[in-house]
């Protein structure tokens, strides 16, 4: 009973952080900071997928959403300007 | 360029990259037993190669896997996938058929089981990893060699 309540609180906090990250990515003017916040968005999203009991999707999200997307966006920033 | 922050990034990525690669291979070859598979493991493995190439420079990255090698592996992974499907046809079953084509099933739960799934996952992992490396090289050197790349 108690662990169920704690799990619900954890899920709520994760979803809240997800919304905060999503708004922050759109608001931040510095591109490198936005990319790093987007990586943390992907990391939280991977934990949310795990909480929704789909570890397969969580693994893909952690590898692609957090790893590869961040690396490719940093590569794109290094070829262009850092500020908007 | 030789700042302290640069050194930290380089040393950290050099230390972490082998562990990421081992984990990627683990996810690929356990694709039929545990969560993950060819796509997840290939993405993890490709990310480690891109990490080293991005934190050092393109010469170090090309020493690991060059643009041409990545392109060849990408095509080879897709080719291996199709050939595995065609072997099933040659054995007298449908395209990509597994047990009905006579691939050895092995013991459930062991590493070398599930017949063609093991081979297909392996080729899929090669394909995805080299696709991510090719994507990175296309972004980095896109404008320079657009004449002969396409």
XYZ file of N, CA and C in Angstrom:
702
model
N 0.845 -1.209 0.000
C 0.000 0.000 0.000
C 0.871 1.245 0.000
N 1.831 1.224 0.943
C 2.713 2.397 1.073
C 3.590 2.543 -0.168
N 4.117 1.410 -0.648
C 4.992 1.499 -1.824
C 4.204 1.970 -3.047
N 2.920 1.621 -3.136
C 2.113 2.102 -4.244
C 2.000 3.606 -4.247
N 1.787 4.183 -3.059
C 1.698 5.648 -2.949
C 3.027 6.288 -3.319
N 4.124 5.690 -2.831
C 5.445 6.249 -3.141
C 5.732 6.180 -4.633
N 5.303 5.085 -5.277
C 5.502 4.969 -6.725
C 4.722 6.047 -7.463
N 3.486 6.312 -6.994
C 2.691 7.353 -7.640
C 3.354 8.718 -7.490
N 3.894 8.977 -6.278
C 4.588 10.261 -6.061
C 5.794 10.373 -6.973
N 6.564 9.269 -7.098
C 7.744 9.276 -7.976
C 7.346 9.547 -9.417
N 6.273 8.860 -9.868
C 5.832 9.063 -11.248
C 5.381 10.502 -11.477
N 4.662 11.066 -10.482
C 4.219 12.453 -10.619
C 5.384 13.417 -10.713
N 6.403 13.193 -9.857
C 7.585 14.062 -9.891
C 8.308 13.943 -11.230
N 8.411 12.708 -11.745
C 9.084 12.510 -13.027
C 8.345 13.243 -14.141
N 7.005 13.121 -14.148
C 6.237 13.784 -15.205
C 6.332 15.302 -15.073
N 6.340 15.797 -13.817
C 6.484 17.238 -13.598
C 7.831 17.729 -14.141
N 8.887 16.968 -13.841
C 10.217 17.343 -14.321
C 10.268 17.299 -15.846
N 9.527 16.340 -16.421
C 9.462 16.217 -17.882
C 8.872 17.485 -18.498
N 7.766 17.980 -17.894
C 7.128 19.190 -18.419
C 8.054 20.392 -18.263
N 8.725 20.471 -17.086
C 9.641 21.590 -16.851
C 10.770 21.582 -17.877
N 11.317 20.387 -18.147
C 12.398 20.267 -19.127
C 11.913 20.668 -20.516
N 10.712 20.233 -20.881
C 10.202 20.531 -22.224
C 10.020 22.024 -22.415
N 9.496 22.719 -21.372
C 9.321 24.170 -21.493
C 10.681 24.858 -21.524
N 11.627 24.358 -20.699
C 12.947 24.985 -20.634
C 13.681 24.873 -21.961
N 13.538 23.732 -22.645
C 14.213 23.567 -23.940
C 13.724 24.626 -24.919
N 12.411 24.916 -24.876
C 11.877 25.907 -25.807
C 12.278 27.320 -25.417
N 12.539 27.568 -24.109
C 12.779 28.931 -23.647
C 14.251 29.321 -23.697
N 15.150 28.350 -23.468
C 16.575 28.679 -23.344
C 17.106 29.189 -24.681
N 17.882 30.297 -24.635
C 18.427 30.900 -25.862
C 19.771 30.301 -26.239
N 20.527 29.819 -25.220
C 21.834 29.225 -25.496
C 21.629 27.807 -26.019
N 22.143 27.544 -27.233
C 21.861 26.273 -27.887
C 22.458 25.085 -27.139
N 23.709 25.249 -26.632
C 24.364 24.123 -25.953
C 23.610 23.767 -24.684
N 23.152 24.783 -23.930
C 22.366 24.502 -22.727
C 21.070 23.821 -23.086
N 20.435 24.251 -24.172
C 19.172 23.633 -24.585
C 19.378 22.161 -24.933
N 20.505 21.858 -25.591
C 20.779 20.467 -25.947
C 20.963 19.616 -24.695
N 21.660 20.179 -23.689
C 21.909 19.404 -22.469
C 20.608 19.201 -21.700
N 19.741 20.232 -21.660
C 18.439 20.065 -21.012
C 17.603 19.042 -21.773
N 17.747 19.033 -23.103
C 17.013 18.039 -23.906
C 17.506 16.626 -23.604
N 18.824 16.499 -23.319
C 19.354 15.187 -22.939
C 18.757 14.731 -21.619
N 18.622 15.658 -20.659
C 18.010 15.277 -19.386
C 16.538 14.945 -19.575
N 15.870 15.626 -20.519
C 14.492 15.254 -20.881
C 14.429 13.795 -21.336
N 15.383 13.419 -22.209
C 15.394 12.043 -22.687
C 15.666 11.050 -21.578
N 16.541 11.426 -20.636
C 16.868 10.526 -19.516
C 15.643 10.300 -18.641
N 14.917 11.393 -18.307
C 13.704 11.254 -17.501
C 12.662 10.452 -18.272
N 12.585 10.685 -19.577
C 11.624 9.947 -20.399
C 11.932 8.448 -20.378
N 13.237 8.101 -20.361
C 13.604 6.686 -20.293
C 13.139 6.069 -18.979
N 13.283 6.817 -17.872
C 12.827 6.282 -16.580
C 11.313 6.139 -16.584
N 10.603 7.087 -17.241
C 9.142 6.995 -17.306
C 8.723 5.771 -18.108
N 9.432 5.497 -19.224
C 9.118 4.280 -19.991
C 9.329 3.048 -19.136
N 10.411 3.053 -18.334
C 10.681 1.917 -17.451
C 9.556 1.762 -16.430
N 9.052 2.897 -15.896
C 7.951 2.842 -14.936
C 6.675 2.337 -15.593
N 6.515 2.596 -16.896
C 5.362 2.070 -17.633
C 5.589 0.630 -18.081
N 6.598 -0.026 -17.487
C 6.962 -1.431 -17.721
C 7.153 -1.760 -19.195
N 7.943 -0.902 -19.890
C 8.404 -1.248 -21.233
C 9.908 -0.992 -21.302
N 10.717 -1.919 -20.760
C 12.168 -1.695 -20.709
C 12.814 -1.625 -22.084
N 12.164 -2.242 -23.080
C 12.725 -2.199 -24.430
C 12.745 -0.771 -24.965
N 11.593 -0.101 -24.833
C 11.497 1.287 -25.295
C 12.399 2.183 -24.464
N 12.503 1.886 -23.154
C 13.359 2.695 -22.286
C 14.804 2.631 -22.745
N 15.244 1.432 -23.150
C 16.628 1.286 -23.603
C 16.880 2.078 -24.885
N 15.918 2.018 -25.811
C 16.073 2.770 -27.059
C 16.052 4.269 -26.776
N 15.177 4.695 -25.859
C 15.099 6.121 -25.528
C 16.398 6.604 -24.895
N 16.964 5.781 -23.994
C 18.210 6.178 -23.344
C 19.347 6.238 -24.347
N 19.367 5.293 -25.301
C 20.480 5.267 -26.258
C 20.312 6.332 -27.329
N 19.124 6.418 -27.908
C 18.913 7.356 -29.013
C 18.571 8.750 -28.505
N 17.549 8.850 -27.632
C 17.091 10.169 -27.210
C 18.115 10.918 -26.398
N 18.853 10.189 -25.548
C 19.838 10.859 -24.702
C 21.217 10.856 -25.331
N 21.621 9.731 -25.913
C 22.983 9.635 -26.405
C 23.177 10.205 -27.793
N 22.559 9.571 -28.774
C 22.871 9.886 -30.168
C 22.343 11.266 -30.548
N 21.109 11.600 -30.092
C 20.554 12.907 -30.440
C 21.432 14.034 -29.909
N 21.895 13.881 -28.646
C 22.757 14.901 -28.059
C 24.055 15.046 -28.838
N 24.664 13.894 -29.172
C 25.933 13.950 -29.901
C 25.749 14.594 -31.269
N 24.683 14.247 -31.981
C 24.472 14.812 -33.319
C 24.151 16.301 -33.233
N 23.381 16.714 -32.191
C 23.066 18.134 -32.073
C 24.307 18.941 -31.690
N 25.179 18.350 -30.828
C 26.428 19.047 -30.502
C 27.304 19.166 -31.747
N 27.328 18.107 -32.567
C 28.066 18.188 -33.835
C 27.497 19.288 -34.720
N 26.159 19.414 -34.742
C 25.549 20.468 -35.554
C 25.878 21.847 -34.997
N 25.926 21.980 -33.640
C 26.273 23.272 -33.039
C 27.711 23.637 -33.372
N 28.604 22.628 -33.341
C 30.008 22.922 -33.631
C 30.204 23.388 -35.074
N 29.236 23.081 -35.955
C 29.349 23.556 -37.331
C 28.664 24.911 -37.528
N 27.818 25.334 -36.550
C 27.074 26.582 -36.707
C 27.347 27.484 -35.508
N 26.418 28.435 -35.246
C 26.583 29.339 -34.117
C 26.000 28.722 -32.860
N 26.513 29.214 -31.679
C 26.044 28.649 -30.423
C 24.802 29.372 -29.919
N 24.717 30.674 -30.163
C 23.559 31.433 -29.682
C 22.540 31.570 -30.797
N 21.297 31.779 -30.388
C 20.212 31.837 -31.357
C 20.215 33.177 -32.078
N 43.175 25.428 -27.910
C 42.315 24.236 -27.932
C 42.657 23.295 -26.781
N 43.913 23.308 -26.315
C 44.312 22.346 -25.303
C 43.973 22.804 -23.894
N 42.720 23.137 -23.662
C 42.334 23.642 -22.349
C 42.086 22.486 -21.394
N 41.866 22.840 -20.119
C 41.629 21.818 -19.095
C 40.300 21.113 -19.337
N 39.273 21.888 -19.729
C 37.963 21.269 -19.979
C 38.062 20.238 -21.100
N 38.842 20.583 -22.118
C 39.052 19.665 -23.222
C 39.677 18.354 -22.748
N 40.681 18.490 -21.846
C 41.345 17.301 -21.309
C 40.366 16.428 -20.546
N 39.507 17.064 -19.721
C 38.548 16.284 -18.926
C 37.622 15.507 -19.842
N 37.110 16.185 -20.877
C 36.180 15.508 -21.801
C 36.879 14.344 -22.489
N 38.121 14.580 -22.930
C 38.819 13.528 -23.674
C 39.112 12.311 -22.806
N 39.644 12.565 -21.587
C 40.015 11.440 -20.726
C 38.764 10.666 -20.317
N 37.675 11.411 -19.986
C 36.443 10.733 -19.571
C 35.882 9.879 -20.686
N 35.817 10.434 -21.902
C 35.229 9.659 -23.001
C 36.117 8.482 -23.361
N 37.461 8.657 -23.230
C 38.350 7.531 -23.545
C 38.191 6.409 -22.526
N 37.940 6.786 -21.246
C 37.744 5.757 -20.223
C 36.403 5.062 -20.384
N 35.364 5.827 -20.756
C 34.002 5.304 -20.732
C 33.689 4.512 -22.001
N 34.311 4.890 -23.131
C 33.938 4.312 -24.421
C 34.040 2.781 -24.472
N 35.109 2.137 -23.962
C 35.142 0.666 -24.025
C 33.994 0.009 -23.284
N 33.608 0.578 -22.134
C 32.508 -0.016 -21.376
C 31.191 0.118 -22.128
N 30.996 1.270 -22.789
C 29.783 1.447 -23.590
C 29.757 0.435 -24.727
N 30.940 0.203 -25.330
C 30.986 -0.727 -26.461
C 30.697 -2.150 -26.014
N 31.260 -2.547 -24.861
C 30.988 -3.893 -24.353
C 29.511 -4.040 -24.032
N 28.923 -2.991 -23.448
C 27.492 -3.052 -23.128
C 26.650 -3.141 -24.400
N 27.050 -2.401 -25.447
C 26.316 -2.466 -26.704
C 26.357 -3.862 -27.309
N 27.566 -4.484 -27.289
C 27.683 -5.849 -27.821
C 26.856 -6.812 -26.987
N 26.858 -6.601 -25.653
C 26.056 -7.457 -24.775
C 24.579 -7.367 -25.128
N 24.088 -6.141 -25.344
C 22.667 -5.972 -25.672
C 22.357 -6.612 -27.017
N 23.306 -6.499 -27.973
C 23.044 -7.079 -29.299
C 22.961 -8.601 -29.218
N 23.954 -9.253 -28.574
C 23.972 -10.720 -28.637
C 22.999 -11.339 -27.658
N 22.444 -10.554 -26.709
C 21.377 -11.080 -25.858
C 20.009 -10.579 -26.315
N 19.915 -10.207 -27.609
C 18.682 -9.595 -28.086
C 17.465 -10.477 -27.968
N 17.647 -11.810 -28.062
C 16.502 -12.713 -28.011
C 16.185 -13.166 -26.601
N 17.004 -12.765 -25.622
C 16.790 -13.227 -24.244
C 16.320 -12.126 -23.321
N 16.821 -10.913 -23.511
C 16.556 -9.831 -22.565
C 16.016 -8.628 -23.337
N 15.506 -7.602 -22.630
C 15.073 -6.382 -23.328
C 16.180 -5.786 -24.174
N 15.799 -5.150 -25.240
C 16.781 -4.624 -26.165
C 16.901 -5.558 -27.352
N 17.917 -5.361 -28.141
C 18.097 -6.166 -29.342
C 18.998 -5.442 -30.303
N 18.827 -5.731 -31.572
C 19.709 -5.160 -32.572
C 19.665 -3.648 -32.616
N 18.466 -3.093 -32.530
C 18.345 -1.635 -32.659
C 18.944 -0.927 -31.454
N 18.555 -1.354 -30.233
C 19.060 -0.691 -29.028
C 20.566 -0.849 -28.909
N 21.047 -2.088 -29.079
C 22.464 -2.333 -28.932
C 23.282 -1.620 -29.993
N 22.768 -1.594 -31.223
C 23.474 -0.874 -32.277
C 23.537 0.609 -31.999
N 22.453 1.165 -31.446
C 22.460 2.592 -31.111
C 23.474 2.881 -30.019
N 23.569 1.997 -29.012
C 24.544 2.196 -27.933
C 25.958 2.116 -28.490
N 26.211 1.102 -29.328
C 27.561 0.912 -29.880
C 27.945 2.083 -30.784
N 27.009 2.510 -31.649
C 27.302 3.630 -32.531
C 27.535 4.916 -31.765
N 26.785 5.107 -30.656
C 26.961 6.315 -29.858
C 28.359 6.384 -29.268
N 28.924 5.221 -28.859
C 30.276 5.246 -28.291
C 31.299 5.632 -29.351
N 31.115 5.143 -30.593
C 32.054 5.504 -31.663
C 31.968 6.998 -31.973
N 30.717 7.527 -31.999
C 30.546 8.950 -32.277
C 31.118 9.788 -31.128
N 30.965 9.289 -29.884
C 31.482 10.016 -28.715
C 32.980 10.225 -28.815
N 33.723 9.166 -29.179
C 35.178 9.292 -29.296
C 35.535 10.244 -30.434
N 34.844 10.099 -31.583
C 35.162 10.956 -32.731
C 34.850 12.411 -32.429
N 33.836 12.675 -31.600
C 33.445 14.059 -31.308
C 34.347 14.672 -30.247
N 34.761 13.887 -29.230
C 35.553 14.467 -28.144
C 37.010 14.614 -28.542
N 37.527 13.750 -29.404
C 38.874 13.949 -29.935
C 38.745 14.743 -31.232
N 39.141 14.160 -32.335
C 38.921 14.830 -33.614
C 38.611 13.766 -34.664
N 38.434 14.208 -35.873
C 37.979 13.282 -36.908
C 39.038 12.252 -37.274
N 40.344 12.619 -37.081
C 41.393 11.661 -37.436
C 41.345 10.461 -36.490
N 41.186 10.745 -35.178
C 41.089 9.645 -34.206
C 39.841 8.819 -34.466
N 38.734 9.523 -34.811
C 37.500 8.797 -35.111
C 37.645 7.929 -36.346
N 38.349 8.456 -37.367
C 38.519 7.690 -38.602
C 39.458 6.512 -38.387
N 40.337 6.592 -37.324
C 41.194 5.445 -37.027
C 40.356 4.286 -36.491
N 39.281 4.624 -35.748
C 38.372 3.565 -35.286
C 37.553 3.013 -36.443
N 36.783 3.904 -37.056
C 35.933 3.474 -38.170
C 35.789 4.673 -39.094
N 36.223 4.503 -40.344
C 36.184 5.628 -41.271
C 34.815 5.713 -41.936
N 34.621 6.812 -42.670
C 33.329 7.036 -43.331
C 33.033 5.931 -44.338
N 34.068 5.544 -45.112
C 33.838 4.517 -46.133
C 33.549 3.160 -45.489
N 34.322 2.832 -44.409
C 34.078 1.562 -43.715
C 32.670 1.513 -43.155
N 32.223 2.656 -42.588
C 30.868 2.697 -42.029
C 29.824 2.496 -43.116
N 30.066 3.106 -44.297
C 29.102 2.931 -45.394
C 29.050 1.478 -45.850
N 30.254 0.840 -45.938
C 30.286 -0.563 -46.375
C 29.574 -1.452 -45.353
N 29.833 -1.209 -44.048
C 29.197 -2.023 -43.013
C 27.692 -1.821 -43.006
N 27.277 -0.576 -43.311
C 25.841 -0.293 -43.335
C 25.158 -1.130 -44.420
N 25.750 -1.102 -45.625
C 25.180 -1.913 -46.698
C 25.305 -3.397 -46.384
N 26.449 -3.790 -45.767
C 26.656 -5.196 -45.460
C 25.671 -5.725 -44.437
N 25.305 -4.884 -43.452
C 24.322 -5.315 -42.470
C 22.973 -5.584 -43.107
N 22.551 -4.662 -43.972
C 21.270 -4.865 -44.671
C 21.340 -6.097 -45.559
N 22.510 -6.282 -46.219
C 22.672 -7.446 -47.112
C 22.606 -8.743 -46.316
N 23.268 -8.772 -45.155
C 23.228 -9.970 -44.329
C 21.826 -10.302 -43.860
N 21.063 -9.260 -43.519
C 19.660 -9.448 -43.128
C 18.885 -10.133 -44.248
N 19.038 -9.592 -45.477
C 18.286 -10.133 -46.616
C 18.752 -11.548 -46.932
N 20.090 -11.781 -46.846
C 20.607 -13.114 -47.168
C 20.096 -14.147 -46.171
N 20.010 -13.743 -44.869
C 19.433 -14.663 -43.884
C 17.995 -15.021 -44.234
N 17.235 -14.002 -44.731
C 15.876 -14.294 -45.168
C 15.846 -15.205 -46.376
N 16.811 -15.014 -47.300
C 16.826 -15.824 -48.521
C 17.286 -17.251 -48.244
N 18.159 -17.415 -47.218
C 18.561 -18.777 -46.835
C 17.351 -19.577 -46.394
N 16.423 -18.886 -45.695
C 15.191 -19.569 -45.280
C 14.379 -20.003 -46.495
N 14.371 -19.157 -47.540
C 13.663 -19.559 -48.767
C 14.362 -20.748 -49.408
N 15.720 -20.713 -49.437
C 16.474 -21.807 -50.038
C 16.255 -23.111 -49.297
N 15.989 -23.024 -47.974
C 15.721 -24.233 -47.193
C 14.271 -24.679 -47.318
N 13.476 -23.949 -48.102
C 12.143 -24.428 -48.399
C 11.044 -23.893 -47.512
N 11.240 -22.678 -46.970
C 10.176 -22.083 -46.141
C 9.951 -20.655 -46.625
N 9.172 -19.874 -45.872
C 8.916 -18.498 -46.266
C 10.131 -17.622 -46.018
N 10.060 -16.357 -46.514
C 11.132 -15.380 -46.289
C 11.236 -15.083 -44.796
N 12.462 -15.156 -44.242
C 12.769 -14.921 -42.841
C 12.111 -15.928 -41.904
N 11.737 -17.107 -42.444
C 11.180 -18.142 -41.570
C 12.280 -18.677 -40.653
N 11.893 -19.080 -39.454
C 12.904 -19.456 -38.457
C 12.901 -20.961 -38.203
N 11.933 -21.455 -37.431
C 11.956 -22.869 -37.065
C 11.520 -23.755 -38.223
N 10.558 -23.271 -39.012
C 10.065 -24.086 -40.113
C 11.105 -24.242 -41.211
N 12.119 -23.341 -41.232
C 13.187 -23.472 -42.217
C 14.284 -24.400 -41.725
N 14.221 -24.821 -40.466
C 15.199 -25.780 -39.975
C 16.414 -25.172 -39.296
N 16.339 -23.888 -38.884
C 17.448 -23.325 -38.117
C 17.492 -24.008 -36.745
N 18.676 -24.276 -36.202
C 18.755 -24.964 -34.906
C 18.211 -24.088 -33.783
N 17.296 -24.646 -32.996
C 16.635 -23.859 -31.959
C 17.458 -23.765 -30.687
N 18.166 -24.842 -30.325
C 18.937 -24.802 -29.090
C 18.056 -24.872 -27.867
N 18.674 -24.659 -26.695
C 17.966 -24.729 -25.427
C 17.412 -23.355 -25.084
N 16.152 -23.300 -24.700
C 15.551 -22.010 -24.363
C 16.258 -21.386 -23.163
N 16.617 -20.104 -23.283
C 17.301 -19.416 -22.195
C 18.798 -19.385 -22.353
N 19.359 -20.229 -23.223
C 20.799 -20.181 -23.437
C 21.130 -19.137 -24.498
N 22.431 -18.785 -24.576
C 22.825 -17.693 -25.464
C 22.621 -18.077 -26.917
N 23.112 -19.270 -27.321
C 22.985 -19.659 -28.726
C 21.706 -20.467 -28.897
N 20.610 -19.734 -28.935
C 19.318 -20.360 -29.178
C 18.549 -19.462 -30.142
N 17.314 -19.832 -30.414
C 16.386 -19.036 -31.223
C 16.784 -18.938 -32.677
N 17.717 -19.783 -33.140
C 17.966 -19.933 -34.562
C 18.328 -18.643 -35.278
N 17.493 -18.275 -36.256
C 17.831 -17.157 -37.139
C 17.715 -15.812 -36.442
N 16.967 -15.730 -35.330
C 16.818 -14.456 -34.631
C 18.176 -13.921 -34.186
N 19.025 -14.856 -33.733
C 20.378 -14.474 -33.300
C 21.143 -13.807 -34.439
N 21.112 -14.424 -35.628
C 21.861 -13.900 -36.781
C 21.253 -12.583 -37.235
N 19.910 -12.526 -37.291
C 19.248 -11.313 -37.760
C 19.546 -10.145 -36.833
N 19.504 -10.392 -35.510
C 19.794 -9.335 -34.540
C 21.214 -8.828 -34.678
N 22.142 -9.769 -34.942
C 23.543 -9.380 -35.107
C 23.712 -8.441 -36.304
N 23.129 -8.819 -37.455
C 23.260 -7.967 -38.644
C 22.548 -6.637 -38.443
N 21.407 -6.673 -37.733
C 20.674 -5.432 -37.457
C 21.510 -4.499 -36.597
N 22.226 -5.071 -35.613
C 23.088 -4.248 -34.770
C 24.196 -3.583 -35.569
N 24.844 -4.344 -36.465
C 25.889 -3.770 -37.323
C 25.308 -2.636 -38.159
N 24.136 -2.890 -38.734
C 23.486 -1.899 -39.606
C 23.200 -0.601 -38.852
N 22.601 -0.705 -37.646
C 22.218 0.501 -36.910
C 23.442 1.258 -36.432
N 24.456 0.530 -35.913
C 25.659 1.199 -35.415
C 26.354 1.967 -36.528
N 26.521 1.343 -37.692
C 27.228 2.031 -38.772
C 26.360 3.131 -39.376
N 25.024 2.978 -39.308
C 24.162 4.068 -39.784
C 24.359 5.321 -38.949
N 24.481 5.147 -37.608
C 24.646 6.313 -36.744
C 25.994 6.973 -36.998
N 27.042 6.143 -37.211
C 28.357 6.717 -37.505
C 28.320 7.470 -38.838
N 27.645 6.886 -39.844
C 27.542 7.555 -41.148
C 26.787 8.871 -41.033
N 25.722 8.866 -40.205
C 24.937 10.085 -39.969
C 25.823 11.188 -39.404
N 26.664 10.806 -38.421
C 27.567 11.772 -37.797
C 28.564 12.328 -38.808
N 29.173 11.447 -39.601
C 30.157 11.918 -40.578
C 29.499 12.805 -41.630
N 28.248 12.478 -42.010
C 27.568 13.306 -42.999
C 27.291 14.689 -42.464
N 26.978 14.797 -41.138
C 26.744 16.122 -40.558
C 28.050 16.898 -40.490
N 29.142 16.219 -40.033
C 30.395 16.923 -39.785
C 31.038 17.392 -41.091
N 31.140 16.511 -42.075
C 31.849 16.878 -43.300
C 30.894 17.052 -44.468
N 29.633 17.425 -44.162
C 28.612 17.483 -45.200
C 28.962 18.395 -46.358
N 29.321 19.673 -46.045
C 29.510 20.641 -47.124
C 30.813 20.428 -47.869
N 31.814 19.854 -47.162
C 33.148 19.814 -47.750
C 33.209 18.910 -48.976
N 32.596 17.716 -48.852
C 32.732 16.743 -49.937
C 31.356 16.382 -50.486
N 30.520 17.429 -50.653
C 29.190 17.158 -51.194
C 29.277 16.801 -52.673
N 30.412 17.146 -53.326
C 30.526 16.882 -54.742
C 30.639 15.399 -55.061
N 31.504 14.677 -54.286
C 31.715 13.279 -54.620
C 30.942 12.324 -53.711
N 30.280 12.891 -52.666
C 29.560 11.987 -51.764
C 28.273 11.495 -52.399
N 27.647 12.326 -53.196
C 26.354 11.923 -53.753
C 26.463 11.832 -55.274
